[in-house]
Each structure stands twice: as C-alpha cells, then as structure tokens.
The first five atom37 places (N, CA, C, CB, O) and aatype in JSON, in Angstrom:
{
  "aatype": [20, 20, 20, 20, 20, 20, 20, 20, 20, 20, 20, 20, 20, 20, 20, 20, 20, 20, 20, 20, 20, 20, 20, 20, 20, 20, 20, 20, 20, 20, 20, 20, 20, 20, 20, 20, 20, 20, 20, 20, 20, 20, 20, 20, 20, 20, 20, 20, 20, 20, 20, 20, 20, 20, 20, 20, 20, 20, 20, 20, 20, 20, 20, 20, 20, 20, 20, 20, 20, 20, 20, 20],
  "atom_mask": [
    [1, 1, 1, 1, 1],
    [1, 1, 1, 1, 1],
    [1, 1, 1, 1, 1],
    [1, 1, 1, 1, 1],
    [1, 1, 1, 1, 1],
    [1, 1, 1, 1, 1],
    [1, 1, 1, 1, 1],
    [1, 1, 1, 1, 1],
    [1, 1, 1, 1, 1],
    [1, 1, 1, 1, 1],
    [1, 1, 1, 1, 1],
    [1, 1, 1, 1, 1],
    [1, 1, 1, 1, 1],
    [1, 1, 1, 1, 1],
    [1, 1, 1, 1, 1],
    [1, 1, 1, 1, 1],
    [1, 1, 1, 1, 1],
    [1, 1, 1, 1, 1],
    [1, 1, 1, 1, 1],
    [1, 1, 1, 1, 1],
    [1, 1, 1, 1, 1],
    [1, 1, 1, 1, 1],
    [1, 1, 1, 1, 1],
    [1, 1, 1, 1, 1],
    [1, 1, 1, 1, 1],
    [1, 1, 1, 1, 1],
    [1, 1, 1, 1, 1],
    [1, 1, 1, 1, 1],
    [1, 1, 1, 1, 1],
    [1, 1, 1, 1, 1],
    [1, 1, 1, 1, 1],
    [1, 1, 1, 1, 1],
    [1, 1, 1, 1, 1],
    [1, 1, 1, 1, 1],
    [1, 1, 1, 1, 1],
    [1, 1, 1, 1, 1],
    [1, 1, 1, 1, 1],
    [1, 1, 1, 1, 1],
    [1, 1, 1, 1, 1],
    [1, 1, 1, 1, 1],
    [1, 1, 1, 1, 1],
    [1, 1, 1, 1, 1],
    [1, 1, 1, 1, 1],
    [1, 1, 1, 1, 1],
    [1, 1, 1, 1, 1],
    [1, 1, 1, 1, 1],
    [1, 1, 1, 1, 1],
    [1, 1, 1, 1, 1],
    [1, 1, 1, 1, 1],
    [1, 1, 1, 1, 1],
    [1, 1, 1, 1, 1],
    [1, 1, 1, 1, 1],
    [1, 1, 1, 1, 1],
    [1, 1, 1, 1, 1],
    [1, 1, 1, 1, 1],
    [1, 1, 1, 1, 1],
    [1, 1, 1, 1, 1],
    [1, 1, 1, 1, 1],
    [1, 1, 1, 1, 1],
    [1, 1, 1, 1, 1],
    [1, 1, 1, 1, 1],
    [1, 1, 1, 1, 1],
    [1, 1, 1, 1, 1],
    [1, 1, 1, 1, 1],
    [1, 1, 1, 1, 1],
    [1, 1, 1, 1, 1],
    [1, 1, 1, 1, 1],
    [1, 1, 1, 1, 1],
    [1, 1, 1, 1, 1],
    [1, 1, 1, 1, 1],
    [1, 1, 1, 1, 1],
    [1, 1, 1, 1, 1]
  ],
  "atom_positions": [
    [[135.91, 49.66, 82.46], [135.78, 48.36, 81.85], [134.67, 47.61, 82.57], [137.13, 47.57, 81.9], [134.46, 47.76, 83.77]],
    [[133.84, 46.64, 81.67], [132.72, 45.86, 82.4], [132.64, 44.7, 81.83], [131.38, 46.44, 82.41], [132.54, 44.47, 80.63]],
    [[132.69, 43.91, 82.77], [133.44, 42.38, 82.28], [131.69, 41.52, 83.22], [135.88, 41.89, 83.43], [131.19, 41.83, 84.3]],
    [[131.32, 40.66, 82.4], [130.28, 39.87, 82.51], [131.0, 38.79, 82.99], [129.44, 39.66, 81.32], [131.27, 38.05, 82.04]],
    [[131.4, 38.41, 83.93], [132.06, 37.02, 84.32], [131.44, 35.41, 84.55], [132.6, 37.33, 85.54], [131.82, 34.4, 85.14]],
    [[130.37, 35.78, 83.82], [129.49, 34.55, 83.85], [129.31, 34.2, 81.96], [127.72, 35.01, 84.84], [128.47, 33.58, 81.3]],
    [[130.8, 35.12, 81.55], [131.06, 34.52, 80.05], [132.14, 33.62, 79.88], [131.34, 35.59, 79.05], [132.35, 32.79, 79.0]],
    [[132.98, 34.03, 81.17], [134.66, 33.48, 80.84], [134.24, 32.69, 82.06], [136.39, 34.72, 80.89], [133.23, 32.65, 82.76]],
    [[135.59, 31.99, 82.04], [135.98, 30.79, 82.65], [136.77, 31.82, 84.03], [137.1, 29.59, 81.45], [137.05, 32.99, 83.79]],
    [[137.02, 31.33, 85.17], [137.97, 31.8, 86.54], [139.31, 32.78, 85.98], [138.71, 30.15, 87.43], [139.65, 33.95, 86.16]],
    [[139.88, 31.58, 85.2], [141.02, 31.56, 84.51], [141.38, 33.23, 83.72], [140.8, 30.25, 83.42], [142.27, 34.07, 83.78]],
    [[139.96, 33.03, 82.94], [140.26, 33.47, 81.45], [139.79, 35.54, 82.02], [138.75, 32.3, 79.82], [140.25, 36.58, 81.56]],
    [[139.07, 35.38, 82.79], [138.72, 36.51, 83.9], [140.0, 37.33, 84.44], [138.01, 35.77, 85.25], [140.14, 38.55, 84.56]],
    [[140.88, 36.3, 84.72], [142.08, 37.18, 85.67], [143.17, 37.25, 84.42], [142.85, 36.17, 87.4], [144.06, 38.11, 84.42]],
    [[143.03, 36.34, 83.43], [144.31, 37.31, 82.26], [143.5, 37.86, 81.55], [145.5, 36.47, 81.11], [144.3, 38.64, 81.03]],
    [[142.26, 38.17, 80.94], [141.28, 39.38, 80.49], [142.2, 40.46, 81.26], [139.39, 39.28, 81.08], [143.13, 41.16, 80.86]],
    [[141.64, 40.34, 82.4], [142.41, 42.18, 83.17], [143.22, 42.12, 82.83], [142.75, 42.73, 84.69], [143.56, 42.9, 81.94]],
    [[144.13, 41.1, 83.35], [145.72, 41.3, 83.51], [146.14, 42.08, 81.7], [146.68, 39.29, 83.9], [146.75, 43.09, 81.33]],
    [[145.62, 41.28, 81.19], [145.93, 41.93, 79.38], [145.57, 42.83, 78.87], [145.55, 41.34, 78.33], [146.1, 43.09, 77.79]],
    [[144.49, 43.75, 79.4], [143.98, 44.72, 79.03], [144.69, 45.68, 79.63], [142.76, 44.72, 79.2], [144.65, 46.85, 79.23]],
    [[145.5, 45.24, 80.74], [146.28, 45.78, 82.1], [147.64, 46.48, 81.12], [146.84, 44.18, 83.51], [148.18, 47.51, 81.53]],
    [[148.06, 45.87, 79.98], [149.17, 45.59, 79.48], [150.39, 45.1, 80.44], [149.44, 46.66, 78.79], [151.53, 45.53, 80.25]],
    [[150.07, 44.2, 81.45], [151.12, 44.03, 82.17], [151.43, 42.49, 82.24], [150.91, 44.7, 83.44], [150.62, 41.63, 81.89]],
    [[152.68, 42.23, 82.74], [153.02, 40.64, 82.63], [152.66, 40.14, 83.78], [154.52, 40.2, 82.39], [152.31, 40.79, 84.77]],
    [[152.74, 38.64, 83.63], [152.21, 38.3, 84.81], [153.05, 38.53, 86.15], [151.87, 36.99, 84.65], [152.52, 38.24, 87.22]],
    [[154.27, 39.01, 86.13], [155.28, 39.36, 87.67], [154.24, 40.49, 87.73], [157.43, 39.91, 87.63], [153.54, 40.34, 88.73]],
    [[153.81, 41.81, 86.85], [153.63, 43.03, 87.16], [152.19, 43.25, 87.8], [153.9, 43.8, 85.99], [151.65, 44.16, 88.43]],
    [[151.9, 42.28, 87.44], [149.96, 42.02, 87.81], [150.26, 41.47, 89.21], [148.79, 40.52, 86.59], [149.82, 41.96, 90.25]],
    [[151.11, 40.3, 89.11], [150.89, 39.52, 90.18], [151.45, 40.99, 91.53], [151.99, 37.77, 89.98], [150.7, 41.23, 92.47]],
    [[152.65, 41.68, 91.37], [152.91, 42.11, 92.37], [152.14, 43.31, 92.67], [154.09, 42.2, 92.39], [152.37, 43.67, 93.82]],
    [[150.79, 44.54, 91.71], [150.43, 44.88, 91.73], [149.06, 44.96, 92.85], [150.75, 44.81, 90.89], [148.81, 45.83, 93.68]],
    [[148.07, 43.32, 92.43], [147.48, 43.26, 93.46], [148.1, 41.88, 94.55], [146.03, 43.22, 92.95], [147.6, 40.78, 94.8]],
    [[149.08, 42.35, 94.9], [149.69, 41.61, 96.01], [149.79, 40.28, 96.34], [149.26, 41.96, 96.89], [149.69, 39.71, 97.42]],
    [[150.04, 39.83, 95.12], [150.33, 37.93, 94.79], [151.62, 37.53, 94.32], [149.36, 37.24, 93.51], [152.53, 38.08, 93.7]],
    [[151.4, 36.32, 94.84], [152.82, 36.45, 94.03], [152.5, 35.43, 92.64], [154.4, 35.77, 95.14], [151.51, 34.78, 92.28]],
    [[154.08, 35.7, 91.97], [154.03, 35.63, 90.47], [153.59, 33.96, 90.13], [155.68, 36.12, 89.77], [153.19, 33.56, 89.04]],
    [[153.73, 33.33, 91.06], [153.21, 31.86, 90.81], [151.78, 31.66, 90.78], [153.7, 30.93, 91.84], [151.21, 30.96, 89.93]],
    [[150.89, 32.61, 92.24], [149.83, 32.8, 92.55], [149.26, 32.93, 91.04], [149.72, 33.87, 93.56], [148.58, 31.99, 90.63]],
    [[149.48, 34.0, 90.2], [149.25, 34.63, 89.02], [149.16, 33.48, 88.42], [150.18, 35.64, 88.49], [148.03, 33.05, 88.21]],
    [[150.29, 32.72, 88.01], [150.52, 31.9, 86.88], [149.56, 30.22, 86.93], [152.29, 31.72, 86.88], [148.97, 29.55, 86.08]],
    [[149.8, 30.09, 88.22], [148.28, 28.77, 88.64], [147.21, 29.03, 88.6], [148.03, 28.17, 89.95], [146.38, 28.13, 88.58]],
    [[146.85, 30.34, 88.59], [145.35, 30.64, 88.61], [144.6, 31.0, 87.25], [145.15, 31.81, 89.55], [143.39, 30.93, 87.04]],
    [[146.13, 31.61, 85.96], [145.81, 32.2, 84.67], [146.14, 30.98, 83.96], [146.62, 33.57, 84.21], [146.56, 31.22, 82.83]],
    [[146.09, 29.68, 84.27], [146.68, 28.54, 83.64], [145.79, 27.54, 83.91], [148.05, 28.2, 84.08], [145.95, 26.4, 83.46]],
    [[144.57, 27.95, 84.83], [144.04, 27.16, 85.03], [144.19, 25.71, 86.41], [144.12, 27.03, 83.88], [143.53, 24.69, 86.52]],
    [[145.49, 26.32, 87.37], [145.91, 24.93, 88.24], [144.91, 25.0, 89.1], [147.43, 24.83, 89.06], [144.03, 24.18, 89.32]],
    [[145.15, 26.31, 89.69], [144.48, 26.79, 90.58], [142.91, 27.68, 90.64], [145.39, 27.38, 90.94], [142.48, 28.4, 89.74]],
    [[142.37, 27.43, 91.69], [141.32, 28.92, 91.6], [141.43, 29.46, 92.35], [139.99, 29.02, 91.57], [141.76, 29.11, 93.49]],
    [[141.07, 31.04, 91.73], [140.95, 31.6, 93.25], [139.48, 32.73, 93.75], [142.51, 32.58, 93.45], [138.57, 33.19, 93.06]],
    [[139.7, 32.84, 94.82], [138.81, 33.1, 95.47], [137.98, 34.35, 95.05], [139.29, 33.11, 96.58], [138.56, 35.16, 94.33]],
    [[136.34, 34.69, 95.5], [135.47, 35.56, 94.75], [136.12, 36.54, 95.52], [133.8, 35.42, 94.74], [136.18, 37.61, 94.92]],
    [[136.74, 36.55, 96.87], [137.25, 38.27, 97.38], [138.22, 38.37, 96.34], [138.08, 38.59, 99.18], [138.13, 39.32, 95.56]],
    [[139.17, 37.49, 96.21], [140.6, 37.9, 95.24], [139.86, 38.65, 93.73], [141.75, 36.04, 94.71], [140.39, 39.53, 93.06]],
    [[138.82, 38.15, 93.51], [137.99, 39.2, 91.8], [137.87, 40.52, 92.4], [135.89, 38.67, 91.08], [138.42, 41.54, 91.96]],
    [[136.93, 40.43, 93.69], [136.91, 41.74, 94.29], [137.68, 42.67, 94.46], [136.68, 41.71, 95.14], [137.39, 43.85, 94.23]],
    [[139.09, 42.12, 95.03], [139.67, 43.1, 95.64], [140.43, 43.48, 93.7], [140.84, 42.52, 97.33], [140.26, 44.59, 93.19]],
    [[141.01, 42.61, 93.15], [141.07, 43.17, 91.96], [140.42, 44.21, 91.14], [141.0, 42.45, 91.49], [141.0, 45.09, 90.51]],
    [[139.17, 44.03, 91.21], [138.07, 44.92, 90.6], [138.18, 46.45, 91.45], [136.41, 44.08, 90.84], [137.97, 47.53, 90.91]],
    [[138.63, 46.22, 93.21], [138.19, 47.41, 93.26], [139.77, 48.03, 92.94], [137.33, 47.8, 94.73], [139.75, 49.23, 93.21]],
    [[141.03, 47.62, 92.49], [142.64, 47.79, 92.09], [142.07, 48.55, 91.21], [143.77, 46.5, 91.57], [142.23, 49.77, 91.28]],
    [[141.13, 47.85, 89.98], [140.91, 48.6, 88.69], [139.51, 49.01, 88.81], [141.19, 47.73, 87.34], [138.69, 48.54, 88.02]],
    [[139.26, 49.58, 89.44], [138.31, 50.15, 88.99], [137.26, 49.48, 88.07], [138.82, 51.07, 88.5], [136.96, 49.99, 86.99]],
    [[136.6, 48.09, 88.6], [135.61, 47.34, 87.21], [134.62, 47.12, 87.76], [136.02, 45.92, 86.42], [134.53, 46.88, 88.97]],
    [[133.81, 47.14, 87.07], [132.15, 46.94, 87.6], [132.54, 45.2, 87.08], [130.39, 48.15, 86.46], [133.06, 44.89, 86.01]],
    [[132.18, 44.38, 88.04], [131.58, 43.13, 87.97], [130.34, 42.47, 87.77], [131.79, 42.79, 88.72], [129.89, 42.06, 88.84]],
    [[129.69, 42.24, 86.88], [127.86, 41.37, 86.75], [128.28, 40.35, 86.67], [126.63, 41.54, 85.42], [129.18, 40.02, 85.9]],
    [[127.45, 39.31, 87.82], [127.36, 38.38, 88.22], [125.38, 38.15, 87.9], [128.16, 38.45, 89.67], [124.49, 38.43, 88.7]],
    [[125.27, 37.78, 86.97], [124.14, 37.06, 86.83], [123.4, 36.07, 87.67], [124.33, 36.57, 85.97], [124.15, 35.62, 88.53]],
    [[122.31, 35.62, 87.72], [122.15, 34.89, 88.58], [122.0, 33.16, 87.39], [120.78, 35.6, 89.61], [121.52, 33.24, 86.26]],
    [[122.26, 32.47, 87.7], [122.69, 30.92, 86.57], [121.43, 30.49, 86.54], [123.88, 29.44, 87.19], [120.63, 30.26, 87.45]],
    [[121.33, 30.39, 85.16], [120.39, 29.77, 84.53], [119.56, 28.29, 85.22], [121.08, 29.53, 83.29], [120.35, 27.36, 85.4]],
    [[118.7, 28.13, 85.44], [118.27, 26.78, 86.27], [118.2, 25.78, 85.17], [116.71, 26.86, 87.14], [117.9, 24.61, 85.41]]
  ]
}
C-alpha cells in the first residue's frame, strides 16, 4: 500500500490504515501498541500524534510513506 499523506488530514491517515487493516479500533490500537483511547483521539481528530507513531506504523504494515515537500 502507498499512501501520499500530504492528501489526508493526521486523522484521516491513521483510520485509512486502520480500515484497509479491516480491524476495529481496540484491534489496531492494541496491534501497534496503543491503547484503544490513544486510537480513538487521534482517528477523531482530539488528538495528534506524532511523525515516529506514522513510522513505526508504516514499518507494522509494511507502507511506503511520500511526504512531499509543501508547496510555498
């Protein structure tokens, strides 16, 4: 899978996987080692989280990440 993350929003990035994942948010969250709230503030928008937490996800699944460089 190759996800352009300079299309989606923080949010919309971590339930993309998680849904493609077919998994709920307890099964994601305990998968890469969060917990199920962690999951639910961050896929809801409360929270953000951090560019290692994409990382270490990406390297869970196996995803190539492009990070563009932003338009001036």
């Amino acid at each position: 899978m190759k996800i352009n993350a300079n299309d989606y929003k923080p949010n919309e990035v971590l339930r993309f996987i998680r849904q493609n994942s077919n998994l709920t948010q307890k099964e994601f969250a305990k998968k890469i080692n969060k917990s199920e709230d962690w999951q639910y503030s961050n896929e809801n928008g409360r929270s953000r989280y951090f560019f290692s937490d994409l990382m270490e996800i990406a390297k869970i699944y196996n995803l190539e990440i492009i990070i563009k460089e932003k338009n001036k």
